[in-house]
Structures are given as C-alpha cells and as structure tokens.
Amino acid sequence: TNGPTNAPTNAPTNGPTNAPTNAPTNAPTNAPTNAPTNAPTNAPTNAPTNAPTNAPTNDPNAPTNAPTNAPTNAPTNAPTSGPTNAPTNAPTSAPTNAPTNAPTNDPNAPTNAPTNAPTSAPTNAPTQNPTSKPTSSNLSGYYPDWLVDNICKNDGNPPTYMAANPAAWLHSSREACCTIYFNWNFNECMGITLSAFGKYYPNWDQQVEGSVCLFDEDVMAPEYMMLNPALYMFDTMDGCCAKFYSWGYNTCMGIVTTPAPPSNKWYVNDVTSRCVKDCLEGGDLCGGLVPESKTLYVTVDACCARITWVPSNVCIAESQGLIPEGSKQWYSSNDMLSCQQDCIGEAPCGGLATWQRLHADATTCCKVSLYWVDEAECITASGVP
C-alpha cells in the first residue's frame, strides 16, 4: 500500500517510502528520503540531505571526525568548541560571524612554511636574550687599535666608523698600518723584540748620572738609537766618548787626572755671562779651576769677545770688578723718538747700552735707527745743540 506501516520494519527497505515513517528506522537507509524526518536520526546520513532538519541535533557543538569534502553554503551560527583535527581542503566562502572563544594553545609557534602574505602584527615578544657579543663584520684588513693595545689588528671587528670607510682605515699588511699609525712604536706594533748589539752609546737620556757612554748589554739603549746603530752605536767606549763627549773626554773615559796648576787666564762663566780667572775660588776674580771643556784666554778682552750678547765694555769692566763707563756712542731711546748716549750721568747719557745698536754720533743714530722721525726733530730731542 502507499501508506506507512504502523512501526518500522526490523531492517531498512531497499529504498525510501513515498512518505516518511512516524519514527526513524533502527539503521539508516542506503539513500536519504526525499524529505527530512520529523526528528533527527541517531547518526548522520552518508551524504547531506537536500534541506536541514527541523530541529538541530542533540549535540550540535561536537565536530565531525573529519571535515566535509566541501564547505557549507554559510557558516554555522556559533563556533565549534575547538578546532578540527585537520584543516578543510579549502577555506569557507565567508568568515565566521565571531572569533573563537580562545586562542590556540601555542600562538607563537611558527608555521612549517611562511604564509603567502605577512602577518598583520609582529610576534608578541622579542628573543629572550641578546647575543653575548656583536656578530663579526667579516671585514678583512689591519686597523689601528688606539684604545687598548696601540697595535694594528686584523680580527674582522674594526670600530663601526672604520668598517663604514674601509678604504681609509683597513690596510692589507700590518707593516703598512704600523707605519702610518704607530711609527713612534713601530717595533711593538710589529711584534719585534730588539736585542742588544754589544756596543756603546751616549748617555743623553741619563739612564745613569754623568756624561758617559754606556754598554747596551748592561743598560739597554733607547729604541731610537737601536733603530739607527750606525749613527749612535760604537764598538768601543773610546769611539763613543771621542764622538759625543770630546769636551769631556777624560770624564767620559773615567780617566782621573791630576789637576794642572792654575793658569790665571780667563774663561767664560756660562751662568753670569762674564769672564773669570782660572784660579782657586776665593782669589781675586777667580772662578775656580777651569773645567775640562772650557777654553782659556790670555786677556779679558779676548774672553769677552766670545760673549757676543753682552756689550764688550760692560763685560770687560764687570769681569774685572769695575763699573762700566760706557762707550760714549749713541743708541735709540725707549720712546723711539730720540737718541741717547751710552754713558752714566746726566743727559744726553741714557745709561749703558745692552742690546741696542750703537752709532758714532746722534745724527747717524737718527738717520739709521729712527729714520721715520724727522731728522732735525730727532737731533733736537736728543739734546744735541
């Protein structure tokens, strides 16, 4: 008959009835009915029905074990309680109405491959700790290390400003770098250790007190001498003393001599710029026994002639304990408007000349030393009638 049975059969029919039964069969039919049943089945059909059931299933939030082959025409009214075990083959045609209730368990974990487009925001936090030291710039070349060792380095880590201009700061060899930046400390920059030559050199740097020559195996010579041994180093002390201490040869050689008797001649006293006699101190005009380096002169005039920066009349007089009288010659006054006479007393005497140029008369003084002053005015101002 065309009407349904009062109760479902024990097994499904080969095909659906023309109208739905009052209750579902114990097991699904091989094909869906033309219209949905009034109540949901215990399990979903093998394929979706043409239209939704009148009421939802008892557990609408439970996801299927596997995604459907294609998305539904519209999203569900509410999100699922959790994500599916595997993604769908294709995205939905439109986004869901609301976001999920909670983020995924590991939002910071990267995907196995980059996304087709960048993320909308950066990661939540930077790396936990910075690296222990900056990464190498991998720049090859020697650069000057002024801050630490005063040498040239080639460690691939020049300062930033040098790395930014390698043509100016990085050099292909250590020698080139040391020559440019550490020529004053070249050997240390190059890692060269100097050794003694077994020679004598002058004690100018006073490693030992006195004007002597030193043996470099006993006291190391200054580096500048060791770098130029042909100029500063001698095989014998005699050669060194004769070259550098000829004025004090005996002292340099350590030769003790019996002092010669006083000659009573004159020699220059470098402290006073006057001449003194070669005689024992305490005597008249004596400066003590003449040092080995000094030259003796028979007369005070000859001695004073060696002191060119002091007027000879002043040197001669004061060296003999006399008051200089002056040369009576003329020199320009301090006001540079007149000339004065080299003498002590009333005008036209202006005192003893020291460094001034002397002239035979006032007219010559005005013409030569004060040429910019009117000659007649200069002569009158100088007190010459």
Coordinates of C-alpha atoms in Angstrom, one line a residue:
T1 CA 0.0 0.0 0.0
N2 CA 1.0 3.6 -0.3
G3 CA 0.7 4.4 3.4
P4 CA 3.4 3.8 6.0
T5 CA 3.5 0.8 8.3
N6 CA 2.4 1.3 12.0
A7 CA 6.0 0.6 13.1
P8 CA 9.3 0.4 11.4
T9 CA 10.5 -2.8 9.9
N10 CA 13.4 -4.6 11.5
A11 CA 15.6 -3.8 8.5
P12 CA 15.5 -1.0 6.1
T13 CA 13.8 -1.2 2.8
N14 CA 15.8 -1.2 -0.4
G15 CA 14.5 2.4 -0.9
P16 CA 12.7 5.1 0.9
T17 CA 8.9 5.0 1.2
N18 CA 6.9 7.7 -0.6
A19 CA 6.3 9.4 2.7
P20 CA 8.3 9.4 6.0
T21 CA 7.6 7.0 8.7
N22 CA 6.5 8.2 12.2
A23 CA 9.9 7.3 13.6
P24 CA 13.3 6.6 12.0
T25 CA 14.4 3.1 11.2
N26 CA 16.9 1.4 13.5
A27 CA 19.5 1.9 10.9
P28 CA 19.8 4.4 8.1
T29 CA 18.6 3.6 4.6
N30 CA 21.1 3.3 1.8
A31 CA 19.8 6.6 0.4
P32 CA 18.2 9.6 2.0
T33 CA 14.5 10.2 1.9
N34 CA 13.1 12.9 -0.4
A35 CA 12.3 15.0 2.7
P36 CA 13.7 15.0 6.2
T37 CA 12.1 13.1 9.0
N38 CA 10.4 14.9 11.8
A39 CA 13.2 14.1 14.3
P40 CA 16.9 13.7 13.7
T41 CA 18.4 10.3 13.1
N42 CA 20.8 8.7 15.6
A43 CA 23.7 9.3 13.2
P44 CA 24.2 11.4 10.2
T45 CA 23.5 10.1 6.8
N46 CA 26.3 9.2 4.5
A47 CA 25.6 12.3 2.4
P48 CA 24.0 15.6 3.4
T49 CA 20.2 16.0 3.0
N50 CA 18.8 18.5 0.5
A51 CA 17.5 20.6 3.4
P52 CA 18.3 20.9 7.1
T53 CA 16.2 19.0 9.7
N54 CA 13.5 20.9 11.5
A55 CA 15.5 20.8 14.7
P56 CA 19.2 20.6 15.5
T57 CA 20.9 17.6 16.7
N58 CA 21.2 17.0 20.5
D59 CA 25.0 17.8 20.3
P60 CA 25.4 20.5 17.7
N61 CA 28.9 21.5 19.0
A62 CA 30.6 18.2 18.5
P63 CA 32.7 18.3 15.4
T64 CA 32.8 15.6 12.9
N65 CA 35.8 13.3 12.9
A66 CA 36.9 14.7 9.5
P67 CA 35.9 17.7 7.6
T68 CA 33.3 17.6 4.9
N69 CA 34.5 17.5 1.3
A70 CA 33.3 21.0 0.7
P71 CA 32.3 23.9 3.0
T72 CA 28.7 24.6 3.8
N73 CA 27.0 27.4 2.0
A74 CA 27.0 29.6 5.1
P75 CA 28.8 29.4 8.4
T76 CA 27.3 27.9 11.5
N77 CA 25.5 30.2 14.0
A78 CA 28.2 29.6 16.7
P79 CA 31.7 28.4 16.5
T80 CA 32.8 24.9 17.4
S81 CA 34.2 24.2 20.8
G82 CA 37.6 23.6 19.3
P83 CA 39.4 23.4 16.0
T84 CA 39.1 20.4 13.7
N85 CA 41.9 17.8 13.8
A86 CA 42.9 18.8 10.3
P87 CA 42.1 21.8 8.1
T88 CA 39.5 21.7 5.4
N89 CA 40.6 21.3 1.8
A90 CA 39.5 24.9 1.1
P91 CA 38.5 27.9 3.2
T92 CA 35.0 28.9 3.8
S93 CA 33.4 31.3 1.3
A94 CA 33.0 33.9 4.1
P95 CA 34.4 34.4 7.6
T96 CA 32.7 33.3 10.7
N97 CA 30.4 35.8 12.5
A98 CA 32.6 35.9 15.6
P99 CA 36.1 34.8 16.6
T100 CA 36.7 31.7 18.6
N101 CA 36.3 31.8 22.3
A102 CA 40.0 31.4 23.0
P103 CA 43.3 31.5 21.0
T104 CA 45.1 28.4 20.1
N105 CA 47.3 26.8 22.7
D106 CA 50.6 27.9 21.0
P107 CA 50.0 31.2 19.2
N108 CA 53.8 32.0 18.9
A109 CA 54.8 28.8 17.2
P110 CA 55.7 29.4 13.6
T111 CA 54.2 27.5 10.7
N112 CA 56.3 25.0 8.8
A113 CA 56.3 27.3 5.8
P114 CA 55.8 31.0 5.5
T115 CA 52.3 32.3 4.8
N116 CA 51.6 33.8 1.4
A117 CA 51.3 37.2 2.9
P118 CA 52.9 38.8 6.0
T119 CA 51.1 38.7 9.4
S120 CA 49.0 41.6 10.4
A121 CA 51.1 42.2 13.5
P122 CA 54.6 41.3 14.8
T123 CA 55.3 38.5 17.2
N124 CA 54.3 39.1 20.8
A125 CA 57.9 39.5 22.2
P126 CA 61.5 39.7 21.0
T127 CA 64.0 36.9 21.6
Q128 CA 64.7 36.1 25.3
N129 CA 68.3 37.3 25.5
P130 CA 70.7 39.2 23.2
T131 CA 73.8 37.6 21.8
S132 CA 76.9 37.7 24.1
K133 CA 78.8 39.8 21.6
P134 CA 78.2 41.5 18.3
T135 CA 78.3 39.4 15.2
S136 CA 81.5 39.7 13.1
S137 CA 81.6 42.2 10.3
N138 CA 83.8 39.8 8.4
L139 CA 85.9 42.7 7.2
S140 CA 89.5 41.7 6.4
G141 CA 92.4 44.2 6.9
Y142 CA 94.6 45.7 9.6
Y143 CA 93.2 48.6 11.5
P144 CA 94.7 50.7 14.4
D145 CA 93.6 49.8 17.9
W146 CA 94.3 53.1 19.8
L147 CA 92.1 52.3 22.8
V148 CA 93.7 49.1 24.1
D149 CA 97.0 47.9 22.8
N150 CA 98.4 50.5 20.5
I151 CA 98.9 47.9 17.8
C152 CA 97.3 47.0 14.4
K153 CA 94.8 44.2 14.4
N154 CA 93.1 42.0 11.8
D155 CA 90.3 40.3 13.7
G156 CA 87.4 41.3 11.4
N157 CA 85.9 43.6 14.1
P158 CA 87.1 47.1 13.4
P159 CA 85.1 50.0 15.1
T160 CA 81.9 51.0 13.3
Y161 CA 83.3 54.2 11.8
M162 CA 86.3 52.2 10.4
A163 CA 84.0 49.5 9.0
A164 CA 82.0 52.2 7.3
N165 CA 85.0 53.5 5.5
P166 CA 87.4 50.5 4.9
A167 CA 89.3 52.2 2.2
A168 CA 90.6 54.8 4.6
W169 CA 91.2 52.6 7.7
L170 CA 91.8 49.0 6.7
H171 CA 95.2 48.0 5.3
S172 CA 96.4 44.9 3.5
S173 CA 99.5 44.4 5.7
R174 CA 100.5 45.0 9.3
E175 CA 103.6 46.9 8.3
A176 CA 101.6 49.4 6.3
C177 CA 99.2 50.0 9.2
C178 CA 102.0 50.3 11.8
T179 CA 104.0 52.7 9.6
I180 CA 101.0 55.1 9.3
Y181 CA 99.6 55.0 12.8
F182 CA 102.4 53.7 15.1
N183 CA 105.7 54.8 13.6
W184 CA 106.7 56.0 17.1
N185 CA 106.1 52.5 18.4
F186 CA 106.8 50.5 15.3
N187 CA 108.6 47.5 16.7
E188 CA 106.0 46.8 19.4
C189 CA 103.2 47.2 16.8
M190 CA 105.0 44.7 14.6
G191 CA 105.7 42.4 17.5
I192 CA 109.5 42.8 17.1
T193 CA 111.7 42.5 20.2
L194 CA 115.0 44.4 19.9
S195 CA 118.2 42.8 21.4
A196 CA 121.5 44.4 22.4
F197 CA 124.3 44.9 19.9
G198 CA 127.1 44.7 22.4
K199 CA 128.1 48.3 21.7
Y200 CA 128.5 51.7 23.4
Y201 CA 126.1 54.6 23.1
P202 CA 125.8 58.2 24.6
N203 CA 124.0 58.6 27.9
W204 CA 121.9 61.5 26.7
D205 CA 118.7 60.2 28.4
Q206 CA 120.6 60.0 31.7
Q207 CA 119.9 56.3 32.4
V208 CA 123.0 56.7 34.5
E209 CA 124.2 60.0 36.1
G210 CA 127.0 61.7 34.3
S211 CA 128.3 62.4 30.8
V212 CA 129.4 58.9 29.9
C213 CA 129.0 56.3 27.3
L214 CA 127.1 53.1 28.3
F215 CA 127.4 49.5 27.2
D216 CA 124.0 48.3 25.8
E217 CA 124.3 44.9 27.3
D218 CA 124.4 46.5 30.7
V219 CA 121.8 49.2 30.1
M220 CA 119.5 48.9 27.1
A221 CA 119.9 51.8 24.7
P222 CA 116.8 53.9 23.7
E223 CA 114.8 52.5 20.9
Y224 CA 115.6 55.4 18.5
M225 CA 119.3 54.6 18.9
M226 CA 118.9 50.9 18.4
L227 CA 117.0 51.6 15.2
N228 CA 119.9 53.6 13.9
P229 CA 123.0 51.9 15.3
A230 CA 125.3 53.3 12.6
L231 CA 124.8 56.8 14.0
Y232 CA 124.7 56.2 17.7
M233 CA 126.5 52.9 18.5
F234 CA 130.2 52.3 18.7
D235 CA 132.3 49.2 19.2
T236 CA 134.5 50.9 21.8
M237 CA 134.0 53.4 24.6
D238 CA 136.8 55.4 23.2
G239 CA 135.0 55.9 19.9
C240 CA 131.8 56.8 21.6
C241 CA 133.5 59.3 24.0
A242 CA 135.5 60.9 21.2
K243 CA 132.4 61.4 19.1
F244 CA 129.9 62.6 21.7
Y245 CA 131.9 63.9 24.7
S246 CA 135.1 65.3 23.2
W247 CA 134.7 68.3 25.5
G248 CA 134.8 66.0 28.5
Y249 CA 136.7 63.0 27.1
N250 CA 138.6 62.1 30.3
T251 CA 135.5 62.2 32.4
C252 CA 133.6 60.0 29.8
M253 CA 136.5 57.6 29.8
G254 CA 136.8 57.6 33.5
I255 CA 140.3 58.9 33.4
V256 CA 141.4 60.5 36.7
T257 CA 144.0 63.2 36.0
T258 CA 146.0 65.4 38.3
P259 CA 144.7 69.0 38.1
A260 CA 147.0 71.3 36.3
P261 CA 148.2 74.3 38.4
P262 CA 146.0 77.4 38.0
S263 CA 147.0 79.4 34.8
N264 CA 145.4 82.7 35.9
K265 CA 144.0 83.0 32.5
W266 CA 140.4 83.9 31.6
Y267 CA 137.4 81.7 30.7
V268 CA 133.7 82.2 30.2
N269 CA 131.4 81.7 33.1
D270 CA 128.1 80.4 31.5
V271 CA 126.0 81.3 34.5
T272 CA 126.9 85.0 34.8
S273 CA 127.9 85.7 31.1
R274 CA 131.1 87.3 32.3
C275 CA 134.7 86.2 32.3
V276 CA 136.5 84.7 35.3
K277 CA 140.1 83.7 36.1
D278 CA 141.4 80.1 36.2
C279 CA 142.4 80.1 39.8
L280 CA 141.3 78.7 43.1
E281 CA 138.0 80.1 44.3
G282 CA 138.4 82.8 46.9
G283 CA 141.1 84.6 45.0
D284 CA 140.7 87.9 43.2
L285 CA 138.3 87.5 40.2
C286 CA 138.7 83.7 40.4
G287 CA 136.1 81.3 39.1
G288 CA 137.8 78.1 40.3
L289 CA 140.0 75.7 38.3
V290 CA 139.0 75.7 34.7
P291 CA 136.6 72.8 33.7
E292 CA 138.0 70.4 31.1
S293 CA 135.5 71.6 28.5
K294 CA 136.5 75.3 28.7
T295 CA 138.9 77.3 26.6
L296 CA 141.3 79.7 28.2
Y297 CA 142.1 83.2 27.0
V298 CA 145.1 85.3 27.9
T299 CA 143.2 88.6 28.2
V300 CA 139.8 89.6 29.4
D301 CA 139.1 91.4 26.2
A302 CA 139.6 88.2 24.2
C303 CA 137.4 86.3 26.6
C304 CA 134.6 88.9 26.5
A305 CA 134.7 88.9 22.7
R306 CA 133.3 85.3 22.9
I307 CA 130.2 86.7 24.9
T308 CA 128.7 88.4 21.9
W309 CA 125.3 89.1 23.5
V310 CA 126.8 91.4 26.2
P311 CA 128.4 94.8 25.2
S312 CA 132.1 94.3 25.3
N313 CA 132.7 97.4 27.5
V314 CA 130.2 96.1 30.1
C315 CA 131.7 92.6 30.0
I316 CA 135.3 93.8 30.3
A317 CA 134.5 96.2 33.2
E318 CA 132.3 93.9 35.2
S319 CA 134.6 90.9 34.7
Q320 CA 137.3 93.0 36.5
G321 CA 135.0 94.3 39.2
L322 CA 134.8 97.7 37.7
I323 CA 131.8 100.0 36.9
P324 CA 131.4 100.3 33.1
E325 CA 131.8 103.8 31.9
G326 CA 130.1 103.4 28.5
S327 CA 131.4 103.8 25.0
K328 CA 130.1 107.4 24.6
Q329 CA 128.4 106.2 21.4
W330 CA 124.7 106.8 20.6
Y331 CA 121.6 104.5 20.6
S332 CA 117.9 104.9 20.2
S333 CA 115.9 105.7 23.3
N334 CA 112.9 103.6 24.5
D335 CA 110.4 106.1 23.2
M336 CA 111.8 105.6 19.7
L337 CA 111.8 109.5 19.1
S338 CA 115.3 110.4 20.1
C339 CA 118.8 109.0 20.6
Q340 CA 120.8 108.7 23.9
Q341 CA 124.5 108.4 24.7
D342 CA 126.0 105.2 26.1
C343 CA 127.2 106.6 29.4
I344 CA 126.1 107.0 33.0
G345 CA 125.2 110.5 34.2
E346 CA 123.0 113.4 33.1
A347 CA 121.5 113.8 29.7
P348 CA 122.3 113.1 27.0
C349 CA 123.5 110.0 28.8
G350 CA 120.8 107.3 28.8
G351 CA 122.6 104.6 30.8
L352 CA 124.7 101.8 29.5
A353 CA 123.6 100.1 26.3
T354 CA 122.8 96.4 26.5
W355 CA 121.3 95.1 23.2
Q356 CA 120.9 98.3 21.3
R357 CA 122.8 99.1 18.1
L358 CA 125.5 101.8 18.7
H359 CA 126.3 104.7 16.4
A360 CA 129.2 107.1 16.4
D361 CA 127.1 110.3 16.7
A362 CA 123.5 111.4 17.3
T363 CA 122.9 112.3 13.6
T364 CA 123.8 108.8 12.4
C365 CA 121.6 107.3 15.1
C366 CA 118.6 109.4 14.0
K367 CA 119.2 108.6 10.3
V368 CA 119.6 104.9 10.7
S369 CA 117.7 103.7 13.8
L370 CA 114.9 106.3 13.8
Y371 CA 114.6 107.0 10.1
W372 CA 110.8 107.5 10.3
V373 CA 111.3 110.6 12.7
D374 CA 112.1 114.0 11.2
E375 CA 115.9 114.2 11.5
A376 CA 116.0 117.8 12.8
E377 CA 113.4 117.0 15.5
C378 CA 115.2 113.8 16.5
I379 CA 118.5 115.6 16.9
T380 CA 117.0 118.4 18.9
A381 CA 115.1 115.9 21.1
S382 CA 118.4 114.0 21.7
G383 CA 119.9 117.1 23.4
V384 CA 122.4 117.9 20.7
P385 CA 122.7 121.7 20.1

